[in-house]
Amino acid sequence: MSGEISPTGKDSSLESSPELRASHTDRDRVVDVLRIAAGAGLLTADELDERLEAALSARTVSELTALTADLPAVSTSTGTAVAEVKDVLRIEGIHSGAVKRMGRWVVPRRLELSTTWCEVTLDFTQAVITQDTLRIDMNTAGKKLTLITKPGIVVDAGALSLVHSKIKIRQAPDHETPIALRVELVGTTTHSRVVVRPARRTFGQWLLRKPMSLPAGD
């Protein structure tokens, strides 16, 4: 899977179940982390071989976690360590200005939104993603929450309670892109709007867009 991953390749909810069975995808993610760590000089060739063998034969998530417990989170796109991942990021605001998370911000394992008449924007297009699930617990009232996505990021609002509120979800075209992050919205929002949309194309991207094919002539 492309993008950023955590050493365990699992979200915190799964890590809390140590005997959870590991899948082929789980093993592949850990193998990627081990190879990147070896390339960065964090593991010797012998250590890499030993851990790769253990990863490929691991039966549970806890066995995989042990193989990367002493390694930093890494990005498979850049092959470098990323900033420390927070278990919980809390955003609070009452009648305050707009709150924005944009650029290369590190997506936490869980996000708590507690806002009243405060507009919040979460832009995931360049965010550092270190796990495959993000739970956003919402206790919001007034204004708008905007989530800006990209291919590979999907948003599920099935557990979100709307009180005199509206939600509009427009997922980014997948283009057969594997899911890199699933965002789950839970909690309650009152007298507000939730907007999920893909990033808008820049003027240069618009100019380079693929032209529509013309019908064949007779």
XYZ file of C-alpha atoms in Angstrom:
218
model
C 0.000 0.000 0.000
C 1.360 3.408 -0.916
C 1.679 6.370 1.428
C 2.685 6.395 5.072
C 2.408 3.507 7.499
C 3.139 2.808 11.132
C 5.666 0.209 12.277
C 2.832 -2.074 13.306
C 0.762 -1.280 10.223
C -2.367 -1.332 12.429
C -4.530 1.213 14.179
C -4.628 1.499 17.962
C -7.940 -0.325 18.311
C -6.429 -3.421 16.718
C -3.237 -3.164 18.722
C -5.353 -3.444 21.856
C -6.210 -7.021 20.799
C -2.808 -8.771 21.040
C -4.021 -12.122 19.772
C -5.674 -10.708 16.660
C -4.702 -12.768 13.626
C -2.313 -11.103 11.179
C -3.268 -10.835 7.514
C -1.040 -10.862 4.434
C -1.444 -7.060 4.297
C -0.270 -6.733 7.911
C 2.852 -8.769 7.141
C 3.586 -6.788 3.971
C 3.405 -3.501 5.859
C 5.841 -4.663 8.506
C 8.197 -6.006 5.829
C 8.185 -2.545 4.216
C 9.049 -0.907 7.542
C 11.892 -3.355 8.182
C 13.409 -2.805 4.745
C 13.226 0.979 5.110
C 14.781 0.750 8.571
C 17.640 -1.352 7.196
C 18.169 1.149 4.388
C 18.393 3.929 6.978
C 21.039 2.000 8.914
C 18.755 1.108 11.822
C 19.130 -2.641 11.253
C 22.091 -4.744 10.198
C 21.790 -7.207 7.324
C 21.595 -10.116 9.767
C 18.933 -8.382 11.859
C 16.943 -7.623 8.711
C 17.058 -11.252 7.552
C 16.044 -12.511 10.974
C 13.140 -10.094 11.314
C 11.925 -10.612 7.746
C 11.749 -14.351 8.331
C 9.832 -13.790 11.564
C 7.465 -11.284 9.895
C 6.598 -13.598 7.022
C 5.814 -16.420 9.446
C 4.006 -14.309 12.062
C 0.519 -15.512 12.935
C -0.694 -12.659 15.167
C -0.521 -8.866 15.245
C 1.363 -8.969 18.555
C 4.162 -10.972 16.908
C 4.462 -8.311 14.197
C 4.364 -5.481 16.740
C 7.341 -6.969 18.593
C 9.436 -6.870 15.404
C 9.098 -3.093 15.028
C 8.699 -1.925 18.630
C 12.185 -0.370 18.658
C 11.805 1.375 15.276
C 10.370 4.843 14.546
C 7.293 5.344 12.378
C 8.367 5.735 8.763
C 6.994 6.929 5.461
C 7.028 4.446 2.609
C 6.873 7.302 0.111
C 9.985 9.084 1.442
C 11.691 6.340 3.445
C 12.229 8.701 6.371
C 11.078 8.822 9.969
C 8.067 10.980 10.733
C 7.151 13.040 13.757
C 5.767 11.302 16.809
C 2.191 10.199 16.317
C -0.212 11.353 19.000
C -2.728 8.893 20.370
C -5.326 11.657 20.738
C -5.388 15.155 19.269
C -8.011 17.443 20.818
C -9.273 20.549 19.033
C -11.361 22.960 21.104
C -12.855 26.332 20.263
C -15.737 28.548 21.381
C -16.713 31.485 19.151
C -13.136 31.501 17.881
C -11.601 31.895 14.450
C -11.063 29.124 11.952
C -8.927 26.134 12.941
C -6.985 24.498 10.114
C -4.721 21.473 9.794
C -3.013 21.650 6.420
C 0.250 20.668 4.744
C 2.336 17.836 6.238
C 0.593 17.529 9.591
C 0.765 14.149 11.325
C -2.629 12.466 11.526
C -3.248 11.202 15.082
C -4.741 7.849 15.977
C -7.866 9.591 17.268
C -9.160 13.148 16.978
C -11.556 14.844 19.395
C -13.479 17.887 18.171
C -15.196 19.994 20.823
C -16.161 23.282 19.189
C -18.958 25.845 19.333
C -19.290 28.281 16.438
C -15.781 27.528 15.307
C -15.013 26.508 11.718
C -12.600 23.572 11.337
C -10.773 22.403 8.203
C -8.792 19.169 8.026
C -6.819 18.842 4.801
C -5.513 15.296 4.248
C -3.968 15.845 0.814
C -0.397 16.198 2.145
C -0.910 14.828 5.645
C 1.427 12.199 7.103
C -0.724 9.085 7.543
C 0.709 6.482 9.900
C -2.253 4.131 10.372
C -5.196 3.033 8.274
C -8.061 4.287 10.476
C -8.796 7.674 12.045
C -11.732 8.067 14.441
C -13.042 11.618 14.839
C -15.194 12.049 17.946
C -17.397 15.087 17.392
C -19.194 17.263 19.901
C -19.717 20.351 17.771
C -22.287 23.079 17.329
C -22.540 25.764 14.678
C -20.313 26.603 11.733
C -18.755 23.946 9.494
C -16.337 21.034 9.485
C -14.570 20.531 6.156
C -12.571 17.411 5.321
C -10.424 17.633 2.179
C -9.511 14.202 0.846
C -7.538 12.572 -1.946
C -7.709 9.174 -3.697
C -7.202 6.431 -1.133
C -9.010 8.276 1.679
C -12.642 7.404 2.417
C -14.988 8.941 4.982
C -17.703 7.046 6.860
C -20.305 9.179 8.678
C -22.719 6.352 9.460
C -22.233 6.734 13.227
C -22.535 10.540 13.287
C -25.733 11.975 14.790
C -27.003 15.098 13.002
C -29.166 17.545 14.968
C -30.540 20.280 12.704
C -27.399 19.772 10.645
C -26.466 18.836 7.109
C -23.742 16.631 5.691
C -22.407 16.457 2.156
C -19.886 13.802 1.195
C -18.161 13.797 -2.169
C -15.427 11.179 -2.151
C -12.296 11.618 -4.247
C -12.239 9.436 -7.397
C -10.479 6.229 -6.427
C -8.849 5.409 -9.787
C -8.406 1.916 -8.284
C -6.253 3.436 -5.527
C -5.951 1.187 -2.436
C -7.523 2.623 0.699
C -4.789 4.361 2.727
C -7.024 5.898 5.399
C -10.591 5.343 6.544
C -11.987 8.300 8.498
C -14.853 7.442 10.850
C -17.053 10.306 12.078
C -18.849 9.592 15.358
C -20.611 11.664 18.005
C -23.021 14.560 17.509
C -23.050 17.806 15.578
C -25.749 20.449 16.089
C -26.834 23.356 13.863
C -23.813 22.894 11.647
C -22.570 21.509 8.348
C -20.117 18.756 7.519
C -18.545 18.881 4.070
C -16.297 16.156 2.679
C -14.726 16.936 -0.669
C -11.652 16.127 -2.753
C -8.960 18.754 -3.199
C -9.728 21.272 -5.899
C -7.522 21.210 -8.973
C -5.090 24.054 -9.385
C -5.251 26.192 -12.523
C -2.191 24.377 -13.880
C -3.801 20.993 -13.283
C -6.939 22.220 -14.974
C -4.925 23.280 -18.038
C -3.255 19.840 -18.170
C -6.482 17.916 -17.726
C -7.056 15.027 -20.147
C -9.196 16.236 -23.073
C -12.498 14.555 -23.724
C -12.369 12.043 -26.575
C -14.299 12.998 -29.676
C -16.712 10.618 -31.377
C -15.243 8.780 -34.347
C -16.206 10.140 -37.721
C -18.312 8.248 -40.242
